[in-house]
Tab-separated table of C-alpha atoms in Angstrom:
chain	number	residue	atom	x	y	z
A	1130	THR	CA	-0.229	-0.003	-0.265
A	1131	VAL	CA	1.317	3.569	-0.281
A	1132	SER	CA	1.447	3.930	3.472
A	1133	VAL	CA	3.395	1.167	3.873
A	1134	GLN	CA	5.909	2.148	0.695
A	1135	LEU	CA	6.080	5.892	1.585
A	1136	ALA	CA	6.125	5.296	5.141
A	1137	GLN	CA	9.820	6.180	5.656
A	1138	VAL	CA	9.552	8.943	3.013
A	1139	LYS	CA	9.827	12.175	4.955
A	1140	ARG	CA	9.068	14.488	2.298
A	1141	VAL	CA	7.469	14.652	-1.071
A	1142	ILE	CA	8.117	17.642	-3.466
A	1143	LEU	CA	6.056	17.484	-6.732
A	1144	VAL	CA	7.915	19.504	-9.949
A	1145	LEU	CA	4.920	21.114	-12.198
A	1146	SER	CA	4.440	23.382	-15.060
A	1147	GLY	CA	1.355	23.966	-17.047
A	1148	LYS	CA	3.806	24.545	-20.355
A	1149	GLY	CA	5.784	21.753	-22.027
A	1150	GLY	CA	9.615	22.586	-22.897
A	1151	VAL	CA	10.448	24.576	-19.745
A	1152	GLY	CA	12.656	22.248	-18.134
A	1153	LYS	CA	11.114	20.480	-15.502
A	1154	SER	CA	13.121	17.387	-15.816
A	1155	THR	CA	16.272	19.300	-15.684
A	1156	VAL	CA	15.070	21.097	-12.483
A	1157	SER	CA	14.001	18.029	-10.891
A	1158	VAL	CA	17.275	16.133	-11.693
A	1159	GLN	CA	19.374	19.247	-10.495
A	1160	LEU	CA	17.131	19.511	-7.309
A	1161	ALA	CA	17.506	15.659	-6.683
A	1162	LEU	CA	21.426	15.892	-7.289
A	1163	GLY	CA	21.586	19.102	-5.225
A	1164	LEU	CA	19.672	17.509	-1.934
A	1165	SER	CA	21.457	14.234	-2.307
A	1166	MET	CA	25.139	16.092	-2.288
A	1167	LYS	CA	23.983	17.705	1.023
A	1168	GLY	CA	23.770	14.362	2.565
A	1169	PHE	CA	20.092	13.793	2.186
A	1170	LYS	CA	18.770	10.282	0.931
A	1171	VAL	CA	16.486	11.333	-2.215
A	1172	GLY	CA	14.610	9.514	-4.745
A	1173	ILE	CA	13.127	10.719	-7.855
A	1174	LEU	CA	10.200	9.341	-9.526
A	1175	ASP	CA	9.759	10.107	-13.137
A	1176	VAL	CA	5.983	9.946	-14.050
A	1177	ASP	CA	6.356	11.567	-17.533
A	1178	LEU	CA	5.206	8.398	-19.162
A	1179	CYS	CA	5.462	9.579	-22.787
A	1180	GLY	CA	8.750	11.474	-22.579
A	1181	PRO	CA	10.915	9.908	-19.666
A	1182	SER	CA	14.405	11.419	-19.779
A	1183	VAL	CA	15.442	11.753	-16.114
A	1184	PRO	CA	17.124	8.002	-16.258
A	1185	ARG	CA	19.314	9.139	-19.380
A	1186	MET	CA	19.912	12.862	-17.284
A	1187	LEU	CA	21.516	10.677	-14.396
A	1188	GLY	CA	23.414	8.623	-16.525
A	1189	VAL	CA	21.463	5.272	-15.570
A	1190	GLU	CA	19.566	4.873	-18.776
A	1191	SER	CA	20.782	1.412	-19.454
A	1192	SER	CA	20.096	0.098	-15.934
A	1193	ALA	CA	17.307	-2.563	-15.171
A	1194	VAL	CA	14.808	-2.475	-12.755
A	1195	HIS	CA	14.650	-5.552	-10.073
A	1196	GLN	CA	11.707	-7.104	-8.482
A	1197	CYS	CA	11.676	-8.175	-4.578
A	1198	ASP	CA	9.083	-9.334	-2.376
A	1199	ASP	CA	7.857	-5.690	-1.656
A	1200	GLY	CA	7.977	-4.589	-5.165
A	1201	TRP	CA	9.991	-2.934	-7.550
A	1202	VAL	CA	13.519	-2.008	-6.392
A	1203	PRO	CA	14.563	1.666	-7.735
A	1204	VAL	CA	17.791	2.301	-9.381
A	1205	GLN	CA	20.786	3.321	-7.586
A	1206	VAL	CA	22.621	6.624	-8.611
A	1207	THR	CA	24.702	7.023	-6.245
A	1208	PRO	CA	24.544	5.820	-2.424
A	1209	ASN	CA	22.246	8.828	-1.451
A	1210	LEU	CA	20.069	8.915	-4.845
A	1211	CYS	CA	17.905	6.096	-6.560
A	1212	VAL	CA	15.630	6.610	-9.471
A	1213	MET	CA	12.187	4.843	-10.936
A	1214	SER	CA	11.000	5.728	-14.413
A	1215	ILE	CA	9.265	3.897	-17.153
A	1216	ALA	CA	12.340	4.419	-19.045
A	1217	PHE	CA	13.384	1.102	-17.456
A	1218	LEU	CA	10.810	-0.820	-18.685
A	1219	LEU	CA	11.309	-0.064	-22.660
A	1220	GLU	CA	13.458	-1.789	-25.002
A	1221	THR	CA	14.940	1.287	-26.519
A	1222	ARG	CA	15.129	4.865	-25.984
A	1223	GLN	CA	12.994	5.377	-29.468
A	1224	ASP	CA	10.180	3.119	-28.022
A	1225	ALA	CA	7.011	5.170	-27.938
A	1226	VAL	CA	4.615	4.751	-25.186
A	1227	VAL	CA	1.106	4.505	-26.699
A	1228	TRP	CA	-1.594	4.427	-23.798
A	1229	ARG	CA	-5.164	5.865	-23.163
A	1230	GLY	CA	-5.633	7.366	-19.946
A	1231	PRO	CA	-6.684	4.416	-17.589
A	1232	LYS	CA	-3.508	2.460	-18.675
A	1233	LYS	CA	-1.314	5.654	-17.534
A	1234	THR	CA	-3.414	6.210	-14.246
A	1235	SER	CA	-2.672	2.207	-13.447
A	1236	MET	CA	0.845	2.601	-14.293
A	1237	ILE	CA	1.315	5.706	-11.874
A	1238	LYS	CA	-0.369	3.894	-9.103
A	1239	GLN	CA	1.954	1.042	-9.608
A	1240	PHE	CA	5.108	3.317	-9.318
A	1241	ILE	CA	3.780	4.989	-6.450
A	1242	ASN	CA	2.104	1.701	-4.516
A	1243	ASP	CA	4.966	-0.749	-5.710
A	1244	VAL	CA	8.416	0.752	-5.454
A	1245	ARG	CA	10.281	0.147	-2.519
A	1246	TRP	CA	11.781	3.417	-1.777
A	1247	GLY	CA	12.929	2.562	1.795
A	1248	GLU	CA	14.197	5.466	3.818
A	1249	LEU	CA	14.459	8.805	2.219
A	1250	ASP	CA	14.429	12.368	2.996
A	1251	PHE	CA	13.284	13.609	-0.118
A	1252	LEU	CA	11.145	12.099	-2.838
A	1253	VAL	CA	11.045	14.182	-5.956
A	1254	ILE	CA	8.310	13.553	-8.464
A	1255	ASP	CA	8.874	14.822	-11.998
A	1256	THR	CA	5.630	15.055	-13.820
A	1257	PRO	CA	4.662	15.847	-17.287
A	1258	PRO	CA	3.211	19.429	-18.878
A	1259	GLY	CA	-0.223	20.152	-17.833
A	1260	THR	CA	-2.977	19.406	-15.190
A	1261	SER	CA	-4.709	16.171	-16.624
A	1262	ASP	CA	-4.611	12.523	-15.752
A	1263	GLU	CA	-1.223	11.892	-14.608
A	1264	HIS	CA	-1.254	14.582	-12.290
A	1265	MET	CA	-4.834	13.888	-10.598
A	1266	SER	CA	-3.439	10.132	-10.499
A	1267	VAL	CA	-0.307	11.182	-8.284
A	1268	LEU	CA	-2.354	13.321	-6.011
A	1269	GLU	CA	-4.843	10.777	-5.507
A	1270	ASN	CA	-2.528	8.088	-4.791
A	1271	LEU	CA	-0.426	10.643	-2.295
A	1272	ALA	CA	-3.492	11.639	-0.669
A	1273	HIS	CA	-2.536	9.731	2.724
A	1274	VAL	CA	1.008	10.979	2.370
A	1275	ASN	CA	0.302	14.792	2.367
A	1276	PRO	CA	2.903	15.976	0.095
A	1277	GLU	CA	4.893	18.904	1.085
A	1278	GLY	CA	4.309	21.024	-2.024
A	1279	ALA	CA	5.017	21.938	-5.615
A	1280	VAL	CA	7.422	23.621	-7.077
A	1281	LEU	CA	6.450	25.204	-10.495
A	1282	VAL	CA	8.922	25.769	-13.126
A	1283	THR	CA	8.473	28.391	-16.036
A	1284	THR	CA	10.686	30.334	-18.576
A	1285	PRO	CA	10.568	34.018	-18.951
A	1286	GLN	CA	8.201	34.311	-21.725
A	1287	GLU	CA	4.781	35.652	-21.070
A	1288	VAL	CA	3.452	32.537	-23.004
A	1289	ALA	CA	4.793	30.109	-20.850
A	1290	VAL	CA	4.051	32.178	-17.597
A	1291	ALA	CA	0.213	32.132	-18.699
A	1292	ASP	CA	0.180	28.397	-18.543
A	1293	VAL	CA	1.655	28.221	-14.968
A	1294	ARG	CA	-1.258	30.575	-14.074
A	1295	LYS	CA	-3.010	27.717	-14.686
A	1296	GLU	CA	-0.979	25.405	-12.819
A	1297	ILE	CA	-1.300	27.867	-9.651
A	1298	ASP	CA	-5.144	27.449	-9.967
A	1299	PHE	CA	-4.493	23.669	-10.305
A	1300	CYS	CA	-2.748	23.592	-7.092
A	1301	VAL	CA	-5.345	26.132	-5.535
A	1302	LYS	CA	-8.273	23.939	-6.546
A	1303	THR	CA	-6.613	20.305	-5.297
A	1304	LYS	CA	-5.401	22.231	-2.201
A	1305	MET	CA	-1.685	21.374	-3.128
A	1306	PRO	CA	1.031	23.835	-1.112
A	1307	ILE	CA	3.142	25.703	-3.682
A	1308	LEU	CA	6.578	25.562	-2.561
A	1309	GLY	CA	7.748	28.310	-5.078
A	1310	ILE	CA	8.356	29.371	-8.441
A	1311	VAL	CA	11.846	28.705	-10.429
A	1312	GLU	CA	12.511	30.994	-13.438
A	1313	ASN	CA	14.248	28.371	-15.735
A	1314	MET	CA	16.219	29.455	-19.290
A	1315	SER	CA	16.490	32.754	-17.726
A	1316	GLY	CA	19.401	34.508	-19.850
A	1317	PHE	CA	22.011	32.981	-21.575
A	1318	VAL	CA	25.649	32.345	-20.483
A	1319	CYS	CA	28.204	32.806	-22.824
A	1320	PRO	CA	30.688	29.760	-22.951
A	1321	HIS	CA	33.886	32.057	-23.734
A	1322	CYS	CA	33.228	35.166	-21.340
A	1323	ALA	CA	30.526	33.899	-19.024
A	1324	GLU	CA	28.326	36.749	-19.502
A	1325	CYS	CA	24.603	36.400	-19.166
A	1326	SER	CA	22.392	38.144	-21.890
A	1327	ASN	CA	18.915	38.170	-21.842
A	1328	LEU	CA	17.619	36.113	-25.131
A	1329	PHE	CA	14.140	36.184	-24.059
A	1330	ALA	CA	12.050	38.575	-21.697
A	1331	THR	CA	13.109	38.348	-18.052
A	1332	GLY	CA	11.558	38.559	-14.886
A	1333	GLY	CA	8.307	36.566	-15.891
A	1334	GLY	CA	8.735	34.035	-12.853
A	1335	GLU	CA	9.477	36.624	-10.303
A	1336	SER	CA	6.781	38.857	-11.295
A	1337	LEU	CA	4.187	35.894	-11.410
A	1338	ALA	CA	5.406	35.003	-7.777
A	1339	ALA	CA	4.818	38.533	-6.609
A	1340	GLN	CA	1.420	38.432	-8.141
A	1341	PHE	CA	0.378	35.216	-6.224
A	1342	LYS	CA	2.376	36.184	-3.069
A	1343	LEU	CA	4.697	33.215	-3.940
A	1344	GLN	CA	8.008	32.389	-2.706
A	1345	PHE	CA	10.363	32.906	-5.877
A	1346	LEU	CA	12.995	30.220	-5.770
A	1347	GLY	CA	15.458	31.671	-8.253
A	1348	ARG	CA	16.697	32.002	-11.731
A	1349	ILE	CA	18.610	29.257	-13.805
A	1350	PRO	CA	20.153	30.337	-16.968
A	1351	ILE	CA	20.598	28.679	-19.996
A	1352	GLU	CA	24.143	27.465	-19.955
A	1353	PRO	CA	25.611	25.138	-22.555
A	1354	ARG	CA	27.510	22.622	-19.941
A	1355	LEU	CA	24.582	22.066	-18.175
A	1356	ALA	CA	22.592	20.612	-21.448
A	1357	GLN	CA	26.133	19.002	-22.246
A	1358	ALA	CA	26.312	17.247	-19.005
A	1359	LEU	CA	22.434	16.131	-18.810
A	1360	GLU	CA	23.025	14.391	-22.334
A	1361	ALA	CA	26.096	12.695	-20.959
A	1362	GLY	CA	24.517	11.766	-17.978
A	1363	LYS	CA	27.076	13.581	-15.671
A	1364	ASN	CA	26.481	15.491	-12.600
A	1365	PHE	CA	26.531	18.876	-13.733
A	1366	LEU	CA	26.948	20.363	-10.145
A	1367	THR	CA	30.160	18.389	-9.461
A	1368	GLU	CA	31.734	19.048	-13.108
A	1369	PHE	CA	31.160	22.708	-12.913
A	1370	PRO	CA	30.417	23.767	-9.202
A	1371	GLU	CA	31.422	27.338	-9.930
A	1372	SER	CA	29.206	27.920	-12.591
A	1373	GLN	CA	25.913	30.187	-12.661
A	1374	ALA	CA	23.714	27.501	-13.385
A	1375	ALA	CA	25.168	25.340	-10.637
A	1376	VAL	CA	25.093	28.487	-8.025
A	1377	ALA	CA	21.496	29.179	-8.893
A	1378	CYS	CA	20.355	25.497	-8.134
A	1379	ARG	CA	22.134	25.160	-5.062
A	1380	GLY	CA	20.573	28.381	-3.775
A	1381	ILE	CA	17.424	26.702	-4.888
A	1382	CYS	CA	17.890	23.689	-2.780
A	1383	ASP	CA	19.003	25.685	0.163
A	1384	LEU	CA	15.824	27.734	-0.052
A	1385	LEU	CA	13.753	24.611	0.201
A	1386	LEU	CA	15.492	23.737	3.091
A	1387	SER	CA	14.828	26.764	4.718
A	1388	PRO	CA	11.569	27.770	6.681
A	1389	PRO	CA	9.011	29.315	4.223
A	1390	PRO	CA	8.843	33.239	4.532
A	1391	ALA	CA	6.274	34.627	6.600
A	1392	ALA	CA	2.925	35.229	4.992
A	1393	PRO	CA	2.684	39.183	3.961
């Protein structure tokens, strides 16, 4: 049951966005890595069933999931970090998951009910874009766990910010606490001079947080080395610890570990 498999998980954090392509998986992976590097035991659950990318980003795409008497055993990335994803159940990276809603719902229920997470300080759940079946399935199956809340990811442009407003409404309607907003792809860091230039608009995530009186967790710039590390399955935070994106990711982890700011 959920209560048994998640009984030793202290804090559950969902990573959400109303918009696709804003970097939810990137943020989820950096959060999980950053928290695990601080000594916490962290699990990451990839429920993006049609576009599972977390295992590749963590360099464990070729690993296999094993079963024990208690259910599935998540793949161990480091001594402090484990992951579960449908990608481990597919034969190749090119295999498409062509499922209707009920089968997706069943798979998510199985991921939450039948994965032996063991003792964790954090379980980070990477979700697909939107506010549909997958999200409702996750919340229904976590109802008895009381997730700590959601981290909302946006990019600076108004098109993305508008969709994240819908995600805020989703959280309000489902009584999901919002831990804060991350503005991803906020500026481009030149690989030669390290100057950060705003390719798109800037400040969309921060202004959205101010509008709804939410915590602004920080900006993560576009940094070519981050994309390269993710594609190669390397830990960006240890490979380039002084980079602007790494500093931003560590700052977001620090804010999530800090007491929430007092309501205005």
